[in-house]
Structure formats: structure tokens, C-alpha cells
Amino acid sequence: MKWAGPLGGLALAAGALVSPVALAATSVPELDSGLSRAGIEVDLRVGGRVQGTFGRIEGRFERLEDGRLQVIVRLDAQGLVLDGPGWMARSMRSHRFLDVEAHPWIHFRSAPFDPALVESGGEMAGELVLREVARPVAFQVDPEACAAPGYDCDIHVSGAVSRRQFGMDAYRIWLKDEVGFDFRVRLRQPEAP
């Protein structure tokens, strides 16, 4: 699942561009929920893929004393909209799969990471909580695609998890085990106090 690491982008400060490292030292960017998106995809055994978009992505970044960052994100599972037939949407939302009524939010907390991860790309480890089951995961952050990742372009993070590890073992006849996540994250500078 690719998910955009929360920093690293260049930002305007005092009229000049500062590097991601300098940005991390002076301020922590905020996740822009209005411009960020998160999706899910599951492959059918008979061919084809079902994709969906979560209703909302919310999150925040925390700067640690050593300068590294952590990102904490939650996805609105109840607001999930799926492409494809209605029976598939009902199945994915049901108590046998995502169980969106009982578990309306999916949570991710990253392990501490260096702000340069957004520029160079690489692995973002962390913990995913899905259906109240917590498991370690590793998502892939794409290398920068513009001068100010998160501001001028999306930070792209993606990866896949085994649904069985989260207690979603129904529909094995027609759904493969991997569930893919795709994050396109936008940032904004924190508002002045």
C-alpha cells in the first residue's frame, strides 16, 4: 500500500524554499483531508479487480525528539464507495469482510521515519488496525515526483495485506487473499496560532 509520507516536501518559509530536513526541524506539516485520498482494491479469482475509495482520510504527524516523524492516519470505512456491482459492495461492507457498521474506521500508525523518506522513497513500516485487529505492515513510499512532494504533487504510498490476518476469511472461493491500499496524500502548513 502506498502511502505518502508526511513531510519532506519543500515549503515556503521566510520567502525562500527550505529542504525537507529544515522543514522537519521547524514545523510539522498537516495532512490535508480535503485533497488527500485513500483507496482499496481486491482481486477476483475469476479475473478482474474491485476498487473503492474511502469516504475520508484523516491524519496527523508527530515529530519525535530525534527529528524523525510518525504519521497517524484513519480511514472512514463507512464512507467506502466501491466500483462494480452492488452485490460486491454489499459483500465488502458486510460483517464477513470489512464490517463497516461495527468497525467504521481503519487505523494506521507508522514507525518513526526520517523526513527524507518522502524524497528518496522506500519502506514505511507501521501497524494497521482493521476490524480491531492490529498487525504490522510495510507500505512503499514512491520517490518524489515534484519539487515539493505533498504540496505540488501527491505523496504516493501503497501496499497490500493479507485479509486472513485481519479475520476476513469469507468469500475465499471468489476473492484472493491480498487487499491493496493506495494513498495519495496532500499536505498543508499548520495554521499560525
Short mmCIF file of C-alpha atoms in Angstrom, two decimals:
data_model
loop_
_atom_site.label_atom_id
_atom_site.label_comp_id
_atom_site.label_asym_id
_atom_site.label_seq_id
_atom_site.Cartn_x
_atom_site.Cartn_y
_atom_site.Cartn_z
CA MET A 1 0.00 0.00 0.00
CA LYS A 2 1.47 3.21 -0.86
CA TRP A 3 1.01 5.98 1.41
CA ALA A 4 2.57 9.32 1.28
CA GLY A 5 4.96 10.03 4.00
CA PRO A 6 4.09 13.20 5.73
CA LEU A 7 6.89 15.58 5.16
CA GLY A 8 9.86 16.06 3.27
CA GLY A 9 8.38 18.47 0.80
CA LEU A 10 9.85 21.86 0.19
CA ALA A 11 7.86 24.67 1.69
CA LEU A 12 7.97 28.43 1.58
CA ALA A 13 9.39 29.90 4.71
CA ALA A 14 10.56 33.47 5.04
CA GLY A 15 10.25 33.80 1.30
CA ALA A 16 12.69 31.00 0.49
CA LEU A 17 12.43 27.28 -0.10
CA VAL A 18 13.64 25.07 2.71
CA SER A 19 14.64 21.44 2.48
CA PRO A 20 12.55 18.65 3.98
CA VAL A 21 15.07 18.30 6.79
CA ALA A 22 14.83 22.00 7.62
CA LEU A 23 11.05 21.82 7.41
CA ALA A 24 11.00 18.93 9.85
CA ALA A 25 13.14 20.93 12.23
CA THR A 26 10.88 23.98 12.21
CA SER A 27 7.33 22.76 11.73
CA VAL A 28 5.32 19.62 11.18
CA PRO A 29 3.01 19.70 8.16
CA GLU A 30 -0.63 18.73 8.47
CA LEU A 31 -2.45 16.20 6.33
CA ASP A 32 -4.92 17.96 4.06
CA SER A 33 -8.03 15.77 4.36
CA GLY A 34 -9.83 17.67 1.61
CA LEU A 35 -7.19 16.90 -1.02
CA SER A 36 -5.90 13.51 0.19
CA ARG A 37 -7.43 10.22 -0.98
CA ALA A 38 -7.23 6.60 0.08
CA GLY A 39 -8.37 3.57 -1.88
CA ILE A 40 -8.71 -0.18 -1.57
CA GLU A 41 -8.62 -2.99 -4.13
CA VAL A 42 -9.31 -6.70 -4.11
CA ASP A 43 -8.68 -9.12 -6.97
CA LEU A 44 -11.31 -11.62 -8.01
CA ARG A 45 -10.17 -15.20 -8.58
CA VAL A 46 -12.06 -15.36 -11.88
CA GLY A 47 -10.37 -12.24 -13.17
CA GLY A 48 -11.00 -8.62 -12.60
CA ARG A 49 -10.42 -6.23 -9.78
CA VAL A 50 -12.76 -4.39 -7.44
CA GLN A 51 -11.62 -0.93 -6.41
CA GLY A 52 -13.04 1.51 -3.94
CA THR A 53 -12.43 4.85 -2.29
CA PHE A 54 -12.74 5.54 1.41
CA GLY A 55 -15.08 8.33 2.42
CA ARG A 56 -12.41 10.32 4.18
CA ILE A 57 -8.79 10.13 5.26
CA GLU A 58 -7.76 11.93 8.43
CA GLY A 59 -4.34 12.11 9.98
CA ARG A 60 -1.62 13.94 11.76
CA PHE A 61 2.15 13.91 12.04
CA GLU A 62 4.18 13.90 15.20
CA ARG A 63 7.81 14.96 15.40
CA LEU A 64 9.97 12.97 17.79
CA GLU A 65 12.84 14.41 19.82
CA ASP A 66 15.39 12.84 17.46
CA GLY A 67 13.88 14.65 14.45
CA ARG A 68 12.12 11.65 12.97
CA LEU A 69 8.41 11.71 12.26
CA GLN A 70 5.44 9.45 12.84
CA VAL A 71 2.19 9.58 10.96
CA ILE A 72 -1.15 8.52 12.42
CA VAL A 73 -3.99 8.02 9.95
CA ARG A 74 -7.56 6.80 9.99
CA LEU A 75 -9.80 5.89 7.06
CA ASP A 76 -13.57 6.27 7.01
CA ALA A 77 -14.64 2.70 6.19
CA GLN A 78 -18.36 3.51 6.50
CA GLY A 79 -18.00 6.02 3.68
CA LEU A 80 -16.38 3.43 1.39
CA VAL A 81 -17.65 3.64 -2.20
CA LEU A 82 -16.89 0.65 -4.44
CA ASP A 83 -16.83 0.41 -8.21
CA GLY A 84 -18.65 -2.53 -9.68
CA PRO A 85 -21.84 -4.43 -8.98
CA GLY A 86 -23.99 -3.80 -5.91
CA TRP A 87 -23.54 -7.35 -4.60
CA MET A 88 -19.79 -6.77 -4.42
CA ALA A 89 -20.22 -3.53 -2.50
CA ARG A 90 -22.58 -5.24 -0.06
CA SER A 91 -20.13 -8.13 0.39
CA MET A 92 -17.11 -5.90 1.03
CA ARG A 93 -19.02 -3.76 3.55
CA SER A 94 -20.62 -6.77 5.29
CA HIS A 95 -19.79 -8.25 8.70
CA ARG A 96 -17.97 -11.04 6.85
CA PHE A 97 -15.45 -8.65 5.32
CA LEU A 98 -14.73 -5.04 6.40
CA ASP A 99 -17.72 -4.96 8.79
CA VAL A 100 -18.08 -1.20 8.41
CA GLU A 101 -21.03 -0.93 10.79
CA ALA A 102 -19.13 -2.42 13.74
CA HIS A 103 -15.72 -1.03 12.70
CA PRO A 104 -16.26 2.33 10.97
CA TRP A 105 -12.57 3.33 10.99
CA ILE A 106 -9.36 1.70 9.79
CA HIS A 107 -6.23 2.96 11.59
CA PHE A 108 -2.55 3.14 10.64
CA ARG A 109 0.36 4.32 12.81
CA SER A 110 3.77 4.43 11.21
CA ALA A 111 7.02 3.52 12.87
CA PRO A 112 9.32 6.53 13.26
CA PHE A 113 10.86 7.53 9.92
CA ASP A 114 13.33 10.05 8.56
CA PRO A 115 11.73 13.00 6.73
CA ALA A 116 13.97 12.24 3.72
CA LEU A 117 11.83 9.12 3.04
CA VAL A 118 9.49 11.31 1.00
CA GLU A 119 12.30 12.38 -1.32
CA SER A 120 14.08 9.07 -1.70
CA GLY A 121 11.14 6.67 -1.41
CA GLY A 122 11.31 3.39 0.42
CA GLU A 123 9.55 1.36 3.04
CA MET A 124 7.26 2.85 5.66
CA ALA A 125 6.67 0.30 8.39
CA GLY A 126 3.88 0.56 10.90
CA GLU A 127 0.80 -1.02 12.40
CA LEU A 128 -2.57 -1.37 10.69
CA VAL A 129 -5.73 -1.84 12.75
CA LEU A 130 -8.54 -3.34 10.70
CA ARG A 131 -11.67 -4.78 12.31
CA GLU A 132 -9.98 -4.07 15.67
CA VAL A 133 -7.17 -6.49 14.74
CA ALA A 134 -3.68 -4.94 14.81
CA ARG A 135 -0.92 -6.30 12.58
CA PRO A 136 2.50 -5.00 11.48
CA VAL A 137 2.59 -3.85 7.85
CA ALA A 138 5.03 -2.24 5.45
CA PHE A 139 3.94 0.18 2.76
CA GLN A 140 6.00 1.55 -0.10
CA VAL A 141 6.56 5.29 -0.50
CA ASP A 142 7.31 6.36 -4.07
CA PRO A 143 10.30 8.66 -4.65
CA GLU A 144 9.50 12.32 -5.10
CA ALA A 145 7.69 13.25 -8.31
CA CYS A 146 7.99 17.03 -7.98
CA ALA A 147 9.97 19.71 -6.17
CA ALA A 148 7.61 19.85 -3.17
CA PRO A 149 6.00 16.44 -2.52
CA GLY A 150 2.71 16.78 -0.68
CA TYR A 151 2.30 20.39 -1.80
CA ASP A 152 2.88 20.40 -5.57
CA CYS A 153 2.05 16.72 -6.09
CA ASP A 154 0.70 13.75 -4.20
CA ILE A 155 2.87 11.69 -1.90
CA HIS A 156 2.05 8.18 -3.08
CA VAL A 157 2.09 5.25 -0.66
CA SER A 158 0.81 1.77 -1.42
CA GLY A 159 0.96 -1.84 -0.37
CA ALA A 160 -1.02 -4.97 0.29
CA VAL A 161 -2.02 -7.00 3.33
CA SER A 162 -3.39 -10.49 3.85
CA ARG A 163 -7.08 -10.21 4.67
CA ARG A 164 -7.00 -13.50 6.57
CA GLN A 165 -4.60 -11.96 9.10
CA PHE A 166 -7.36 -9.50 9.94
CA GLY A 167 -10.10 -12.10 10.30
CA MET A 168 -11.59 -11.58 6.84
CA ASP A 169 -11.63 -15.18 5.65
CA ALA A 170 -15.06 -15.22 3.97
CA TYR A 171 -15.58 -15.31 0.19
CA ARG A 172 -12.39 -17.32 -0.42
CA ILE A 173 -13.93 -19.01 -3.46
CA TRP A 174 -14.13 -15.78 -5.44
CA LEU A 175 -11.75 -13.30 -3.71
CA LYS A 176 -7.97 -13.53 -3.49
CA ASP A 177 -6.27 -13.03 -0.12
CA GLU A 178 -4.44 -9.77 -0.78
CA VAL A 179 -6.14 -6.47 -0.08
CA GLY A 180 -4.37 -3.50 -1.61
CA PHE A 181 -4.28 0.01 -0.17
CA ASP A 182 -3.39 3.12 -2.12
CA PHE A 183 -2.81 6.52 -0.52
CA ARG A 184 -2.38 9.85 -2.27
CA VAL A 185 -1.55 12.37 0.40
CA ARG A 186 -1.51 16.14 0.27
CA LEU A 187 -0.09 18.38 2.98
CA ARG A 188 -0.69 21.87 4.26
CA GLN A 189 1.31 24.12 6.52
CA PRO A 190 -0.04 24.36 10.06
CA GLU A 191 -2.12 27.41 10.79
CA ALA A 192 -0.45 30.09 12.86
CA PRO A 193 -1.62 30.15 16.49
#
